Coordinates of C-alpha atoms and ligand atoms in Angstrom, one line a residue:
X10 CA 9.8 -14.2 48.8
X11 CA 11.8 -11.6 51.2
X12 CA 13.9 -8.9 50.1
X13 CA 17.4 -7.7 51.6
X14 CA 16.5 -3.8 51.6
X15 CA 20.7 -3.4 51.6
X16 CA 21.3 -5.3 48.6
X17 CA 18.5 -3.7 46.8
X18 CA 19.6 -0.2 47.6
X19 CA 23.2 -1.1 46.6
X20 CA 21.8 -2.6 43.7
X21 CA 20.0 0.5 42.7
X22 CA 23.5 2.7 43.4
X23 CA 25.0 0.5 40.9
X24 CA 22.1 0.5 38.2
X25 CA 22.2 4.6 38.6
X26 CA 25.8 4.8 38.3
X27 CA 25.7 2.4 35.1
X28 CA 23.3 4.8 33.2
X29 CA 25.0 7.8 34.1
X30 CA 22.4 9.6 37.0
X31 CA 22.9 10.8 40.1
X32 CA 26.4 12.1 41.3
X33 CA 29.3 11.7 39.4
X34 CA 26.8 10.2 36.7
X35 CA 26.9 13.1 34.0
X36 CA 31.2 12.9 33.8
X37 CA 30.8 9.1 33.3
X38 CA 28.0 9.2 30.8
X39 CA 30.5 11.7 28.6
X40 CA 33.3 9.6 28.9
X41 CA 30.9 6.4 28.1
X42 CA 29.7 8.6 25.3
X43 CA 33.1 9.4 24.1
X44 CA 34.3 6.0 24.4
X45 CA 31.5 4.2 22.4
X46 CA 31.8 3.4 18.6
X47 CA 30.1 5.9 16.4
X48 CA 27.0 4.5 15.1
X49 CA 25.5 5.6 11.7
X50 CA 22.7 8.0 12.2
X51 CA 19.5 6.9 10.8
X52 CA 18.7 7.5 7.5
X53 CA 15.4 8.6 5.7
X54 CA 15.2 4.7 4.8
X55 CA 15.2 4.3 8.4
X56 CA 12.9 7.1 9.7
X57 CA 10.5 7.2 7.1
X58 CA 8.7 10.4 6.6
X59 CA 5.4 12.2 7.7
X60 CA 3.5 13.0 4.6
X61 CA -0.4 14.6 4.7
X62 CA -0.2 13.3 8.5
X63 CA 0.3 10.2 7.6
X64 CA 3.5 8.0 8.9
X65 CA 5.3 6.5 5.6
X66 CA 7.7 4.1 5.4
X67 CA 9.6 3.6 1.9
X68 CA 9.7 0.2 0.7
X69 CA 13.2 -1.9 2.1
X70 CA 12.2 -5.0 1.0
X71 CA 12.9 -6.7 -2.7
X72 CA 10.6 -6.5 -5.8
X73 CA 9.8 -10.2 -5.3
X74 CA 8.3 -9.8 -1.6
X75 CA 4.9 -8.1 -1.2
X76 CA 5.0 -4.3 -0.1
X77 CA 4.0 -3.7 3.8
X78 CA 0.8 -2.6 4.8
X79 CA 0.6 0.9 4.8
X80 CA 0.9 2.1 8.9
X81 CA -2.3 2.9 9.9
X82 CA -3.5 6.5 10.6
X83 CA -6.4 6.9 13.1
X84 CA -7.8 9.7 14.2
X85 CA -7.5 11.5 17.8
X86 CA -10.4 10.1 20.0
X87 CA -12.2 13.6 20.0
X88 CA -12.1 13.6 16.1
X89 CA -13.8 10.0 15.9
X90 CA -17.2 9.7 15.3
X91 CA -19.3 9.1 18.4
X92 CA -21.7 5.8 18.0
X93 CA -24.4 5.1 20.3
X94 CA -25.2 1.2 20.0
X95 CA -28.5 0.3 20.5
X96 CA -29.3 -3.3 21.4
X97 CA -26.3 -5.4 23.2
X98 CA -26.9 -9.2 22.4
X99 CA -24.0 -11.3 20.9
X100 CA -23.6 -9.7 17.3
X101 CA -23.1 -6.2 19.6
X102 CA -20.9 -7.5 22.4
X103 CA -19.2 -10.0 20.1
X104 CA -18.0 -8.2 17.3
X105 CA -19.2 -4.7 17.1
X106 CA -17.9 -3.7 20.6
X107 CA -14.5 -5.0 20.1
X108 CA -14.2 -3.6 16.5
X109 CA -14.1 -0.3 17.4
X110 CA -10.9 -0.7 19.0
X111 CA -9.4 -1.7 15.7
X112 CA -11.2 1.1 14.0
X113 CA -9.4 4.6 13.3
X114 CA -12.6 6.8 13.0
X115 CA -14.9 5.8 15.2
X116 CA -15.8 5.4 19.1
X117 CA -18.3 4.2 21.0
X118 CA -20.2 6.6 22.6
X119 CA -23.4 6.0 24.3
X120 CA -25.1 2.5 25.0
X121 CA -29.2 1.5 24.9
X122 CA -30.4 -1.5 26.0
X123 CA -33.3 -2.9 28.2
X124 CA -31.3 -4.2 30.7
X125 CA -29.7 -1.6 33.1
X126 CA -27.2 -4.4 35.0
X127 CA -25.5 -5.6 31.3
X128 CA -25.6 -1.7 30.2
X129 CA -23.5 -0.7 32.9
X130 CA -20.5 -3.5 32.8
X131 CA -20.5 -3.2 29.1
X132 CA -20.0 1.0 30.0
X133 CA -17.4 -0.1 32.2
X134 CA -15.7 -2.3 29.7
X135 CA -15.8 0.1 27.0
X136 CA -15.4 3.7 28.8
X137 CA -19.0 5.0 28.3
X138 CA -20.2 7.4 30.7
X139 CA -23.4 6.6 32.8
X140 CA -24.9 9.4 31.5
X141 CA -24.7 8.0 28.2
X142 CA -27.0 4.6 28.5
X143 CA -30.3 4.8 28.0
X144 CA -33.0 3.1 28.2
X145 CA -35.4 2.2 25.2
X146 CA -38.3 4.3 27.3
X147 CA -35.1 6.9 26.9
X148 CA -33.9 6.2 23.2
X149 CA -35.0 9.9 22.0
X150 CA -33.1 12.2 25.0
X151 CA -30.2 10.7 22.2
X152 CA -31.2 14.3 20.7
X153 CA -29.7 16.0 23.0
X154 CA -26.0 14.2 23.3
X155 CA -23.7 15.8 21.4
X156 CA -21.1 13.7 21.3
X157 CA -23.7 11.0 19.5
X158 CA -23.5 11.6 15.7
X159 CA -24.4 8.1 14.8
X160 CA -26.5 5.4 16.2
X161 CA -25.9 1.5 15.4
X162 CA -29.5 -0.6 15.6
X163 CA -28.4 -3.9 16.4
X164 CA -32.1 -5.5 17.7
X165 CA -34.1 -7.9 15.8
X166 CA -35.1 -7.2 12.8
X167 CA -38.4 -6.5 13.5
X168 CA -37.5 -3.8 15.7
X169 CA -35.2 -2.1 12.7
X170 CA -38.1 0.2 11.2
X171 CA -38.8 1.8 15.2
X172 CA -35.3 2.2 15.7
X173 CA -34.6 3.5 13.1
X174 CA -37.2 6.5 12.4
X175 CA -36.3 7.5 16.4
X176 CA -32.8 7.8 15.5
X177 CA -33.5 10.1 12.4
X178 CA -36.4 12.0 14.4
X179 CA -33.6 12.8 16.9
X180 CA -31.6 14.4 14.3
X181 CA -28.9 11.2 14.0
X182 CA -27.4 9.4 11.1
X183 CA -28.3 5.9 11.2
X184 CA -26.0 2.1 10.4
X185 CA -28.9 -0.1 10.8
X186 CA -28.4 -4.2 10.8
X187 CA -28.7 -6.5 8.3
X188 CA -31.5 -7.0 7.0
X189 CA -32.7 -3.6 6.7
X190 CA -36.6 -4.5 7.9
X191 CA -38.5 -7.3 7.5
X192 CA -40.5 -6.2 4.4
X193 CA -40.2 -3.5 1.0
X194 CA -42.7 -1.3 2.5
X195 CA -40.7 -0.8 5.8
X196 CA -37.5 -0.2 4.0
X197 CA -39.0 2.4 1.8
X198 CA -40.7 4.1 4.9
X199 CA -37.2 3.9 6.7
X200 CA -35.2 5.1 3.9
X201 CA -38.3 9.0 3.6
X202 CA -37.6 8.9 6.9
X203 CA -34.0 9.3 6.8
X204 CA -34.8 11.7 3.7
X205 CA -37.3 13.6 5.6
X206 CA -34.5 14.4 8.7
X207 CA -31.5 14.7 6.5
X208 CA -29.9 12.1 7.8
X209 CA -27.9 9.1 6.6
X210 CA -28.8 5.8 6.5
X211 CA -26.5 2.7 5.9
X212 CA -26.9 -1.3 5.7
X213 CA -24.5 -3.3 7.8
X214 CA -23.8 -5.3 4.7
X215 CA -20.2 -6.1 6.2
X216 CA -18.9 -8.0 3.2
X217 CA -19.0 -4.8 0.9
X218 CA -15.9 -3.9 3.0
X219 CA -14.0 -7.5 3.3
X220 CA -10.8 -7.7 1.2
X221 CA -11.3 -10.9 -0.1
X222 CA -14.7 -10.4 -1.3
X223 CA -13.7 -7.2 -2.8
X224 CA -11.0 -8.5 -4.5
X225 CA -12.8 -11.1 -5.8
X226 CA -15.4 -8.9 -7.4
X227 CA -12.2 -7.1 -8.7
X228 CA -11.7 -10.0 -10.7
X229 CA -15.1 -10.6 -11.9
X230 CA -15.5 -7.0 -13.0
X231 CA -12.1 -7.0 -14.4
X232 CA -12.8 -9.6 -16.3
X233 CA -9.1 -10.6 -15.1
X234 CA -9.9 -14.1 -15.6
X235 CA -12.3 -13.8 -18.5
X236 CA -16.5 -14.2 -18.3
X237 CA -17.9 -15.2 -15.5
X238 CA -19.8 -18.2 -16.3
X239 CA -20.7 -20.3 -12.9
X240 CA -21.7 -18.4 -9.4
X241 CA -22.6 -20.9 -6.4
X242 CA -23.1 -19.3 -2.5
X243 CA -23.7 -21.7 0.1
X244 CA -24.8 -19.8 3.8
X245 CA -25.9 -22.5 6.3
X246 CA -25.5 -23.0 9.7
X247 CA -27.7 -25.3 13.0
X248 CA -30.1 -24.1 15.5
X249 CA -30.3 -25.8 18.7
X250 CA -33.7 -27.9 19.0
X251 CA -34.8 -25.7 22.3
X252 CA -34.2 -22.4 20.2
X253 CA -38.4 -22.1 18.9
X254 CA -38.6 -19.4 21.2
X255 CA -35.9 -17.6 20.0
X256 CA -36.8 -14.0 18.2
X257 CA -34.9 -15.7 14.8
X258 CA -38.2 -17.9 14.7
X259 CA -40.7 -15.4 15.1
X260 CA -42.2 -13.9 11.8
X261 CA -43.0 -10.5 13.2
X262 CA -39.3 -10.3 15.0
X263 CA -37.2 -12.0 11.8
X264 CA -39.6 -11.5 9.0
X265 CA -38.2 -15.1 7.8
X266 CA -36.1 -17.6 8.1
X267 CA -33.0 -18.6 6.9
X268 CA -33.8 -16.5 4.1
X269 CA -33.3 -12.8 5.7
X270 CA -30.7 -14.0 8.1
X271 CA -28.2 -16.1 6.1
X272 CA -29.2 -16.6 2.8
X273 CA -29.3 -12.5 2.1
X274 CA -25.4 -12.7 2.4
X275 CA -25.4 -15.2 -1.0
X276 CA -28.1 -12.8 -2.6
X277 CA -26.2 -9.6 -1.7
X278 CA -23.2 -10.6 -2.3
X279 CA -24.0 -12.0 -5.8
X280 CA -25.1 -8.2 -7.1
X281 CA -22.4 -6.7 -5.4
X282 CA -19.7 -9.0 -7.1
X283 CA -21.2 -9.2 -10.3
X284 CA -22.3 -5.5 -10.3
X285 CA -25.6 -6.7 -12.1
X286 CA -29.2 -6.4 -10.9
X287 CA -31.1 -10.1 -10.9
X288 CA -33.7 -10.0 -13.9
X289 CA -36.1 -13.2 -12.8
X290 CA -35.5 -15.3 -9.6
X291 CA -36.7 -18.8 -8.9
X292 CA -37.2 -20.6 -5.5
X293 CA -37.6 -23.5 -3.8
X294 CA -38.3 -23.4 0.8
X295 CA -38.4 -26.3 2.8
X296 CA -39.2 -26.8 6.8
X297 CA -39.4 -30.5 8.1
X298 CA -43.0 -30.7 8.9
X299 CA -44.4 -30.8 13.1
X300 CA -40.9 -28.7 13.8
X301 CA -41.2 -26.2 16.6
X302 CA -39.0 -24.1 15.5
X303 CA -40.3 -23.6 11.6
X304 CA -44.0 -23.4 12.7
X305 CA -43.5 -20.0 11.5
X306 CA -40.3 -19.5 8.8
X307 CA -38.8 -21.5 6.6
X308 CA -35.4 -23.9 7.6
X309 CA -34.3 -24.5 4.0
X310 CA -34.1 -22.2 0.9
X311 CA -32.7 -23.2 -2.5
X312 CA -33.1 -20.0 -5.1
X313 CA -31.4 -18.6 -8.5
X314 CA -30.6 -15.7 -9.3
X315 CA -30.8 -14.8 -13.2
X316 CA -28.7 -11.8 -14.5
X317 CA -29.0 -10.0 -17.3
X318 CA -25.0 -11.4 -18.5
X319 CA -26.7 -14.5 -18.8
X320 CA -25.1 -15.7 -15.7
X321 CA -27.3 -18.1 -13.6
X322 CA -26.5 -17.9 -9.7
X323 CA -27.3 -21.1 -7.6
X324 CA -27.8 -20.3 -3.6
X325 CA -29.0 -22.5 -0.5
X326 CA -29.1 -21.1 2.9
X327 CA -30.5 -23.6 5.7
X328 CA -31.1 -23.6 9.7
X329 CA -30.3 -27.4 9.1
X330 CA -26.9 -28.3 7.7
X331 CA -23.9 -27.8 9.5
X332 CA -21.9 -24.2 9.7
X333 CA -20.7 -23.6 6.3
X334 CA -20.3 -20.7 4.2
X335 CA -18.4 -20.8 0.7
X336 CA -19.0 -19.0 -2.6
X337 CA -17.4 -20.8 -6.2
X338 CA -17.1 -18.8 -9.4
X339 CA -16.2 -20.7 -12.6
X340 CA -15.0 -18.1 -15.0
X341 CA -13.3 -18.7 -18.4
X342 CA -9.7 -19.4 -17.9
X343 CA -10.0 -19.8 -14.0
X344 CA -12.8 -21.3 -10.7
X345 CA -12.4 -19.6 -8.0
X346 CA -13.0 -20.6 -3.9
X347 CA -13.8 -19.0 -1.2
X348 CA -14.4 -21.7 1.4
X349 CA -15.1 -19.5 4.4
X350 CA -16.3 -16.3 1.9
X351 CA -19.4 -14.7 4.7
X352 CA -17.7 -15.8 8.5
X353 CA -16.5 -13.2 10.3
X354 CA -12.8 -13.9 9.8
X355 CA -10.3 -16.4 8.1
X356 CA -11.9 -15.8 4.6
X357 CA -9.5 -18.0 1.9
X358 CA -8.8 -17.4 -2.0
X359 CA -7.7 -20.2 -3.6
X360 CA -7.5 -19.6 -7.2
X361 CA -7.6 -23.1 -9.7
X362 CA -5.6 -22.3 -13.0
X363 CA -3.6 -24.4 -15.8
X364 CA 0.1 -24.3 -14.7
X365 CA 2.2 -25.6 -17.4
X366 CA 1.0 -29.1 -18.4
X367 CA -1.3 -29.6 -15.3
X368 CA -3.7 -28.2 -13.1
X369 CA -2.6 -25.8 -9.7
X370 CA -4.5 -24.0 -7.3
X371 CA -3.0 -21.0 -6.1
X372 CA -4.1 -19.2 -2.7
X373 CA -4.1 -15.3 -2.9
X374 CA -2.9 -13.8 0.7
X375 CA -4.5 -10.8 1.6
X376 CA -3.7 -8.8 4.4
X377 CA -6.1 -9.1 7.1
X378 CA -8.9 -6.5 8.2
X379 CA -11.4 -6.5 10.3
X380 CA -14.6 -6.3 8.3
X381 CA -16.8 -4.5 11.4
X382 CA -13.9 -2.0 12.1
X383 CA -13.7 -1.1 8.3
X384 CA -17.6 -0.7 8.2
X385 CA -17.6 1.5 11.1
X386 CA -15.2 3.4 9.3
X387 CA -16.5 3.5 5.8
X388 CA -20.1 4.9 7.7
X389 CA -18.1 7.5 9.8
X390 CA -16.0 9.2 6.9
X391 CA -19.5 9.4 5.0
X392 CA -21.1 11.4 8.1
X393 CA -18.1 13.3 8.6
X394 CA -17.9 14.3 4.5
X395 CA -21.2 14.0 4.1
X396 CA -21.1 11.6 1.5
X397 CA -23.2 9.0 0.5
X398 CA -22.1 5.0 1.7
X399 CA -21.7 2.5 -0.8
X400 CA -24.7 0.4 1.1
X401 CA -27.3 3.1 1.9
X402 CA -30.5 2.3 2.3
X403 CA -31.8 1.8 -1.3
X404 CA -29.4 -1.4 -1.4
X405 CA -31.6 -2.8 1.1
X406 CA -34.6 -2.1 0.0
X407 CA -33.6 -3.7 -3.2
X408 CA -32.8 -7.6 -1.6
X409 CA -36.6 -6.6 0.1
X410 CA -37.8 -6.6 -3.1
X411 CA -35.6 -9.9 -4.5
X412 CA -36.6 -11.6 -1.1
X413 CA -40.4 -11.1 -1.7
X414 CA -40.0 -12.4 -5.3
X415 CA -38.3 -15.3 -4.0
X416 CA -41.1 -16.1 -1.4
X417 CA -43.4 -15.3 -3.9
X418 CA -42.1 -17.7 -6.5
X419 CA -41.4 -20.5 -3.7
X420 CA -44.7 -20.2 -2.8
X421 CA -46.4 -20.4 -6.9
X422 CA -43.5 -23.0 -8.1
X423 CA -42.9 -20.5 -11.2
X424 CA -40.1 -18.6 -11.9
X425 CA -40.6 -14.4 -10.6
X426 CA -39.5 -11.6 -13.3
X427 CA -38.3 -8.0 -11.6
X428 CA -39.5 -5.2 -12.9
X429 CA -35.9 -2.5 -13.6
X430 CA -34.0 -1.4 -10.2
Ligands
NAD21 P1 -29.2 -11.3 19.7 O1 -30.5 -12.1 19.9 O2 -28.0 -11.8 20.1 O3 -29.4 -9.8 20.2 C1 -30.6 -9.1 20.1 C2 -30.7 -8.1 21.3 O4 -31.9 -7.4 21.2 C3 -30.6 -8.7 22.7 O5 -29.7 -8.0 23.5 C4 -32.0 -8.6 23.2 O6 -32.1 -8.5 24.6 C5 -32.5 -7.3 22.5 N1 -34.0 -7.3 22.3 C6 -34.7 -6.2 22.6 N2 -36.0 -6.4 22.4 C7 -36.1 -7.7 22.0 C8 -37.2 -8.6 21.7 N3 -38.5 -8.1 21.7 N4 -36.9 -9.8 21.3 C9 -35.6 -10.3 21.3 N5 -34.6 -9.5 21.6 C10 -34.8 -8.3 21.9 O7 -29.2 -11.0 18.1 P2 -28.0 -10.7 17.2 O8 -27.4 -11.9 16.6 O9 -27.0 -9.8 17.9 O10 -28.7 -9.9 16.0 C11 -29.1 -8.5 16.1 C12 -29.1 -7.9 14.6 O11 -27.9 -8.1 14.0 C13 -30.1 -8.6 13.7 O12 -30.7 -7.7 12.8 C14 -29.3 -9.6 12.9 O13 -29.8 -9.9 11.7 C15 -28.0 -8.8 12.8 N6 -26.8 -9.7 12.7 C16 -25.9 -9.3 11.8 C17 -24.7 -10.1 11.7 C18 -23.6 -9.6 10.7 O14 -22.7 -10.4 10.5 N7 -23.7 -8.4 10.2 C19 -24.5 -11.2 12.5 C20 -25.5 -11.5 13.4 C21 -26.6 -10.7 13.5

């Protein structure tokens, strides 16, 4: 396409002379000024007001429609807490990465990985200085970057304990993955280790800081819709038939199976919601025998959780069934379902009550927030007022412990008691 330089420069006169600049603009923006209706000014309604340097709006909307989210109030980028991320496979790059841009406290800092060409696009992506990717050979000159006050271990779980005791060694708080290690013994020594350097250190266990789930355990707690009588948690999901060589199958990289990975989400999640410490466990693993890919930990687990209330909780996690991961509470004068209750996003409520004469299911609409972002968060306000994170470390050594006991009764066919938390 050509332009006609004329017409655009006439074009341009007329454009200037329309919003009052240039020449005889400021007389003819007065008289436009003069000329045009009054409009109401704006009022407080309007404007809303800046309270404890926060941005507030007061409600405009009805008492039958649900209030607005509160606007959010991040901090400057030099008052965030600067991550380094160690380890940049898919969990990293996927969700972590991209989280940070919804989070208001925190910012990636500093990258490690093994593999220089992937560390620098991902620095480009994300803003991170050269300077500030390192090697794993490099992982302790982290001591001496300022602008790191936390570092994110996202490796295989095998790798957790290492990681971990370097970051705290060089003086940095510590968010390690999910699960903690990949036994009780390296969870304790991870968590004197933190002790030992002052430092902080807090499980990735995400669904502490999803709405649904919290709301959910709300209820439960609350006893909003009487006892809770029923608890079911289903976490399964497929692995490709070529994946054997993949570190999820490796004992010393995983320290299990489907356990660890998937089914620590229905065994986590069922103290956090109930708020109640499992008394005995009982467990059931399967692999389909001459398998590649279970030569060394389990496909299938079936296990229950007894609690102290009473309350029985039924979980399966599996390599082998399709994607699928719901939780169901049957409680007194409601059930409960969570169909998508441990993805990453899209979690449902959909609460099943009497309504009249029959039956209805209502589904609760929560605003939605990313779980990562609101982790990073919750983990940076602790470093920042040095308080303690609602998952440190002692929260995964606990599941260690229930995960043992669940191996351990798998493996004897008889229920396992625990001994007190
Ligand atoms: P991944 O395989 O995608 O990434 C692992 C990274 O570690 C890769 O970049 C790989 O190159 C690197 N690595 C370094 N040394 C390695 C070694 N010896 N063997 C294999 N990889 C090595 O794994 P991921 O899914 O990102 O999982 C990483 C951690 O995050 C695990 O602890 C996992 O349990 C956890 N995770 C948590 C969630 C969650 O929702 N919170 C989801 C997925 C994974």
């Amino acid at each position: 396409m050509t332009h006609d330089t004329t017409t655009l420069a006439h074009g341009r006169r007329s454009l200037l002379k329309k919003i009052g600049a240039g020449g005889t603009g400021l007389a003819l923006s007065a008289a436009a000024a003069a000329a045009a209706p009054r409009l109401p000014a704006p009022s407080a309604i309007d404007t809303g007001s800046v309270q404890n340097g926060k941005v507030v709006f007061p409600a405009w909307r009805g008492e039958a429609d649900a209030p607005s989210a509160p606007t959010p109030a991040p901090l400057p980028p030099e008052q965030r807490v600067g991550y380094a991320i160690v380890g940049l496979g898919r969990l990293a790059l996927e969700e972590i990465l991209p989280a940070f841009g919804e989070s208001g406290q925190a910012r990636p800092v500093a990258l490690v990985s093994g593999s220089p060409e992937k560390m620098a696009t991902v620095a480009k992506q994300y803003g991170i200085k050269p300077e500030s990717c390192y090697s794993y050979a490099d992982f302790d000159k982290l001591r001496d970057n300022p602008e790191v006050k936390a570092v994110y271990i996202v490796l295989p779980n095998g790798m957790h304990r290492e990681y971990v005791e370097r970051a705290a060694a060089a003086g940095k708080h510590v968010l390690c993955e999910k699960p903690l290690a990949t036994s009780s013994a390296d969870a304790r020594a991870m968590i004197a280790a933190c002790d030992r350097a002052g430092v902080q250190l807090m499980v990735a266990y995400r669904i502490h800081y999803q709405p649904h789930n919290r709301r959910v355990r709300q209820f439960v707690q609350e006893k909003t819709f009487g006892r809770l009588v029923g608890y079911t948690a289903v976490n399964t999901q497929t692995t490709a038939l070529n994946a054997a060589e993949q570190w999820r199958h490796k004992k010393a990289l995983a320290g299990g199976g489907s356990l660890p990975d998937i089914g620590l989400y229905c065994l986590n999640t069922a103290r956090f919601i109930t708020g109640q410490e499992p008394v005995e466990v009982y467990a059931h693993v399967f692999s389909p025998p001459g398998d590649a890919r279970y030569a060394e930990v389990e496909e299938t687990v079936n296990f229950s959780l007894r609690f102290p209330s009473g309350l029985v909780v039924q979980c399966l996690a599996s390599y082998g069934a399709r994607e699928d991961k719901w939780q169901r509470f049957e409680l007194e004068t409601a059930s409960i379902d969570m169909p998508s209750a441990y993805e990453y996003q899209g979690q449902r409520l959909l609460i099943g009550q009497r309504q009249g004469d029959t039956k209805g299911q209502t589904e609760l609409t929560l605003p939605p927030k990313n779980q990562f972002a609101a982790e990073l968060d919750h983990f940076a306000e602790c470093v920042t007022r040095n308080r303690k994170s609602d998952t440190p470390g002692e929260e995964g050594l606990r599941d260690h412990l229930l995960m043992e006991a669940i191996y351990r009764s798998a493996a004897t066919g008889q229920p396992v008691k625990m001994k007190p938390a």
